[in-house]
Amino acid sequence: MNRIKQLFQEKKNILSIYYTAGYPNTVDTIQIAEALEKSGADMLEIGFPYSDPVADGPVIQASSKQSLDQGMNLKLLFEQLKDLRKNVTIPVLLMGYVNPVLQFGVENFCKSCAEVGVDGCIVPDLPMVEYEEFYKGYFEEHNLSNVFLITPQTAEERIHKIDGLTNGFIYLLSSSATTGKNLEVGDATETYFGRIKNMNLKNQTMIGFGISDRKTFDKACSYANGAIIGTAFVKAIENGNIEESVSGFMKEFK
Amino acid sequence: MKYKVNEKGYYGDFGGAYIPEMLYPNVEELRQNYLKIIADVDFQKEFHQLMKDYVGRPSPLYLAKRLSERYGANIFLKREDLNHTGAHKINNTIGQILLAEKLGKKRIIAETGAGQHGVATATVCALRNLECVIYMGEVDIERQAPNVARMKMLGAKVVPASSGSKTLKDATNEAMRDWINNPVDTHYIIGSVVGPHPYPDMVAIFQSIISEETKKQLLEQTGSDQPDYVLACVGGGSNAMGMFYHFMDDENVKLIAVEAAGKGVSSGFSAATTYLGKEGVLHGSRSILMQTPDGQVVEPHSVSAGLDYPGIGPQHAHLFKTGRGKYVSITDEESLDAGLLLTQLEGIIPAIESAHALAYLEKMEFKKGENVVVCLSGRGDKDLDTYIKYFNL
Ligand SMILES: Cc1ncc(COP(=O)(O)O)c(C=O)c1O
């Protein structure tokens, strides 16, 4: 079975961590994954960098740029990920923008994901219609989950459509925002989370964008099956020893 | 209608709406409403009234005598440079601001390269009393200082884009990020025929007034509404699309699109997208863009800020791929020389963008009596600094 499905069957309050591949140093990709699993992360989202990340705020923009400047690309990332499953057992998703995937070839991309033990993908600017019409077959053939995002503005009918198309989890944005904004759960957000909860979706949900610490994580977990931390983690590993900064960041989630 | 958008938002292999979910509700709202709103009688009335009384349309179609002598053909200039604010960009911003009002939007954002689209947007926002935020690359803020001042006078907030090449592409990224973070009351006035569907079609419709008028004016002046050639420069491609629009389905009219070669197509400092680019996705649509084999967008170069963009609109990609349009390029130096030539022969100082289209005349061979229309997309006031430096004026 796909590791993502298994995780959601077995666990609540899932903590997923996003980080940018090849950042702070090109060679760090696998070491960060191993350190995260060791310090208690339940799932990983490894970002493959893109030159024009329109859905990202300054921190992930900067990490993407640094990673690219240091020579990261999809080919190199898949090389590195050959070692992923030596020590990492938790589910791993790749997250990034569609153009690098198109240039790599969608079929080739899905095949490479499967070969290195990646369980799913999040490609925010790959539209549902194109996915359904052209690419879904490749994802299914390689047993990859493709995760879609929804925001407070996503219409109910569309949420059901997304729920039908996806088979990992649904990525619930706390608000329509670029990455790195803080989670503010006001009445409107609460109503929205509640509305989603009552829709009885077939997929589980994870809340992302704006989760930065234990407090915001716990809050998110009261509305969903877990939450995703990105910007705050990327910031935390900027300098210094990877092992130390990862375990330091993860301490409060123990 | 062979070259127009289909019901899925594509032009052949190009187009679509490759956007993150956060942008979907806004883009979908536009998609569902733009044709209906534009077709509305009241909308048309107000649009045309403003085009006439505020923009100063129709813009003249001027038979340039001395230029014609030089090239041995009848060279007509479509004088978009005489529009209010000095370029074709205002045709689009008038259309979009009226549309934004109909959609109940309260806040307007836009990207700008040369600053012409920023000025045109700030202008219509002043006119209609709407809040206005303009994103502009840091490099462009420096090389287009007068336009920055204009936008500020018009009440717009100018926000520098300091990522990437700090030019038009990065300003566009910032505008998209703003729209993601302001999902309800904001309309994004994209300045060219780029972006997710329906933008390329919508902007083309507003700019199509250029060829609509040209046809009538040609008929009056030459007895035929069918020229042999039409030429226009291409940044994202909006003045070119406006110039091509009503000639596209008439295969007798040759369409020539002039891109910016920068310091030369092979110099590593170029914006000649069709020559250097490959198919891919940029700013929400599938088109042709300059990129690395890994799909990272390459930073372009052109002396003219308005052409300094690594992509072209999806409809242009389609015209290029089908061979309907001929896509060529002109270097920085060739364009500046052509700008000076027009000034000296006709007393018109063109925008450096438009000078790219003029420069290609030097490379063409005409039969006597052929009718050629060049879209003079803008005036050169904003470029005086660049002209001064290049010619030691
Ligand atoms: C005078 C002028 N011409 C041409 C352009 C290029 O844009 P487009 O290709 O959309 O016409 C610009 C852009 O700023 C401009 O100011």
PDB file of N, CA and C in Angstrom, chain B residues 7-36:
ATOM      1  N   GLU B   7     -12.791  26.785 -26.770  1.00  0.00           N
ATOM      2  CA  GLU B   7     -13.617  26.877 -25.546  1.00  0.00           C
ATOM      3  C   GLU B   7     -12.871  26.381 -24.302  1.00  0.00           C
ATOM      4  N   LYS B   8     -11.763  25.686 -24.511  1.00  0.00           N
ATOM      5  CA  LYS B   8     -10.968  25.244 -23.358  1.00  0.00           C
ATOM      6  C   LYS B   8      -9.872  26.245 -22.973  1.00  0.00           C
ATOM      7  N   GLY B   9      -9.798  27.330 -23.721  1.00  0.00           N
ATOM      8  CA  GLY B   9      -8.800  28.348 -23.384  1.00  0.00           C
ATOM      9  C   GLY B   9      -7.460  28.127 -24.071  1.00  0.00           C
ATOM     10  N   TYR B  10      -7.474  27.341 -25.138  1.00  0.00           N
ATOM     11  CA  TYR B  10      -6.219  27.031 -25.842  1.00  0.00           C
ATOM     12  C   TYR B  10      -6.201  27.595 -27.262  1.00  0.00           C
ATOM     13  N   TYR B  11      -4.972  27.890 -27.708  1.00  0.00           N
ATOM     14  CA  TYR B  11      -4.691  28.215 -29.103  1.00  0.00           C
ATOM     15  C   TYR B  11      -3.800  27.076 -29.593  1.00  0.00           C
ATOM     16  N   GLY B  12      -4.360  26.107 -30.269  1.00  0.00           N
ATOM     17  CA  GLY B  12      -3.554  24.933 -30.613  1.00  0.00           C
ATOM     18  C   GLY B  12      -3.001  24.307 -29.347  1.00  0.00           C
ATOM     19  N   ASP B  13      -1.669  24.189 -29.282  1.00  0.00           N
ATOM     20  CA  ASP B  13      -1.042  23.566 -28.111  1.00  0.00           C
ATOM     21  C   ASP B  13      -0.844  24.528 -26.947  1.00  0.00           C
ATOM     22  N   PHE B  14      -1.196  25.793 -27.143  1.00  0.00           N
ATOM     23  CA  PHE B  14      -0.792  26.805 -26.166  1.00  0.00           C
ATOM     24  C   PHE B  14      -1.977  27.465 -25.459  1.00  0.00           C
ATOM     25  N   GLY B  15      -1.702  27.936 -24.255  1.00  0.00           N
ATOM     26  CA  GLY B  15      -2.739  28.638 -23.497  1.00  0.00           C
ATOM     27  C   GLY B  15      -3.039  27.924 -22.193  1.00  0.00           C
ATOM     28  N   GLY B  16      -4.317  27.822 -21.864  1.00  0.00           N
ATOM     29  CA  GLY B  16      -4.712  27.172 -20.619  1.00  0.00           C
ATOM     30  C   GLY B  16      -4.573  28.106 -19.422  1.00  0.00           C
ATOM     31  N   ALA B  17      -4.793  27.550 -18.248  1.00  0.00           N
ATOM     32  CA  ALA B  17      -4.693  28.349 -17.015  1.00  0.00           C
ATOM     33  C   ALA B  17      -3.931  27.551 -15.973  1.00  0.00           C
ATOM     34  N   TYR B  18      -2.601  27.657 -16.032  1.00  0.00           N
ATOM     35  CA  TYR B  18      -1.728  26.927 -15.109  1.00  0.00           C
ATOM     36  C   TYR B  18      -1.482  27.793 -13.874  1.00  0.00           C
ATOM     37  N   ILE B  19      -2.455  27.759 -12.990  1.00  0.00           N
ATOM     38  CA  ILE B  19      -2.398  28.639 -11.825  1.00  0.00           C
ATOM     39  C   ILE B  19      -2.632  27.848 -10.552  1.00  0.00           C
ATOM     40  N   PRO B  20      -2.026  28.290  -9.432  1.00  0.00           N
ATOM     41  CA  PRO B  20      -2.328  27.637  -8.167  1.00  0.00           C
ATOM     42  C   PRO B  20      -3.789  27.883  -7.762  1.00  0.00           C
ATOM     43  N   GLU B  21      -4.313  26.991  -6.966  1.00  0.00           N
ATOM     44  CA  GLU B  21      -5.717  27.044  -6.570  1.00  0.00           C
ATOM     45  C   GLU B  21      -6.109  28.414  -6.009  1.00  0.00           C
ATOM     46  N   MET B  22      -5.168  29.081  -5.351  1.00  0.00           N
ATOM     47  CA  MET B  22      -5.471  30.377  -4.742  1.00  0.00           C
ATOM     48  C   MET B  22      -5.938  31.391  -5.784  1.00  0.00           C
ATOM     49  N   LEU B  23      -5.487  31.245  -7.021  1.00  0.00           N
ATOM     50  CA  LEU B  23      -5.889  32.197  -8.054  1.00  0.00           C
ATOM     51  C   LEU B  23      -7.132  31.742  -8.813  1.00  0.00           C
ATOM     52  N   TYR B  24      -7.517  30.494  -8.600  1.00  0.00           N
ATOM     53  CA  TYR B  24      -8.599  29.932  -9.405  1.00  0.00           C
ATOM     54  C   TYR B  24      -9.913  30.723  -9.325  1.00  0.00           C
ATOM     55  N   PRO B  25     -10.383  31.070  -8.104  1.00  0.00           N
ATOM     56  CA  PRO B  25     -11.688  31.748  -8.054  1.00  0.00           C
ATOM     57  C   PRO B  25     -11.711  33.060  -8.846  1.00  0.00           C
ATOM     58  N   ASN B  26     -10.646  33.852  -8.740  1.00  0.00           N
ATOM     59  CA  ASN B  26     -10.593  35.117  -9.470  1.00  0.00           C
ATOM     60  C   ASN B  26     -10.541  34.920 -10.973  1.00  0.00           C
ATOM     61  N   VAL B  27      -9.689  33.996 -11.406  1.00  0.00           N
ATOM     62  CA  VAL B  27      -9.526  33.772 -12.841  1.00  0.00           C
ATOM     63  C   VAL B  27     -10.807  33.153 -13.419  1.00  0.00           C
ATOM     64  N   GLU B  28     -11.421  32.271 -12.652  1.00  0.00           N
ATOM     65  CA  GLU B  28     -12.658  31.633 -13.093  1.00  0.00           C
ATOM     66  C   GLU B  28     -13.795  32.664 -13.187  1.00  0.00           C
ATOM     67  N   GLU B  29     -13.836  33.569 -12.212  1.00  0.00           N
ATOM     68  CA  GLU B  29     -14.848  34.628 -12.244  1.00  0.00           C
ATOM     69  C   GLU B  29     -14.709  35.456 -13.527  1.00  0.00           C
ATOM     70  N   LEU B  30     -13.473  35.763 -13.862  1.00  0.00           N
ATOM     71  CA  LEU B  30     -13.210  36.504 -15.102  1.00  0.00           C
ATOM     72  C   LEU B  30     -13.636  35.709 -16.324  1.00  0.00           C
ATOM     73  N   ARG B  31     -13.227  34.435 -16.322  1.00  0.00           N
ATOM     74  CA  ARG B  31     -13.503  33.575 -17.478  1.00  0.00           C
ATOM     75  C   ARG B  31     -15.006  33.493 -17.751  1.00  0.00           C
ATOM     76  N   GLN B  32     -15.759  33.361 -16.663  1.00  0.00           N
ATOM     77  CA  GLN B  32     -17.204  33.215 -16.839  1.00  0.00           C
ATOM     78  C   GLN B  32     -17.869  34.509 -17.290  1.00  0.00           C
ATOM     79  N   ASN B  33     -17.253  35.641 -17.009  1.00  0.00           N
ATOM     80  CA  ASN B  33     -17.942  36.910 -17.230  1.00  0.00           C
ATOM     81  C   ASN B  33     -17.398  37.798 -18.338  1.00  0.00           C
ATOM     82  N   TYR B  34     -16.145  37.588 -18.758  1.00  0.00           N
ATOM     83  CA  TYR B  34     -15.541  38.634 -19.596  1.00  0.00           C
ATOM     84  C   TYR B  34     -16.255  38.842 -20.931  1.00  0.00           C
ATOM     85  N   LEU B  35     -16.636  37.779 -21.583  1.00  0.00           N
ATOM     86  CA  LEU B  35     -17.268  37.936 -22.893  1.00  0.00           C
ATOM     87  C   LEU B  35     -18.634  38.595 -22.769  1.00  0.00           C
ATOM     88  N   LYS B  36     -19.357  38.169 -21.740  1.00  0.00           N
ATOM     89  CA  LYS B  36     -20.692  38.718 -21.489  1.00  0.00           C
ATOM     90  C   LYS B  36     -20.598  40.224 -21.210  1.00  0.00           C
TER      91      LYS B  36
END
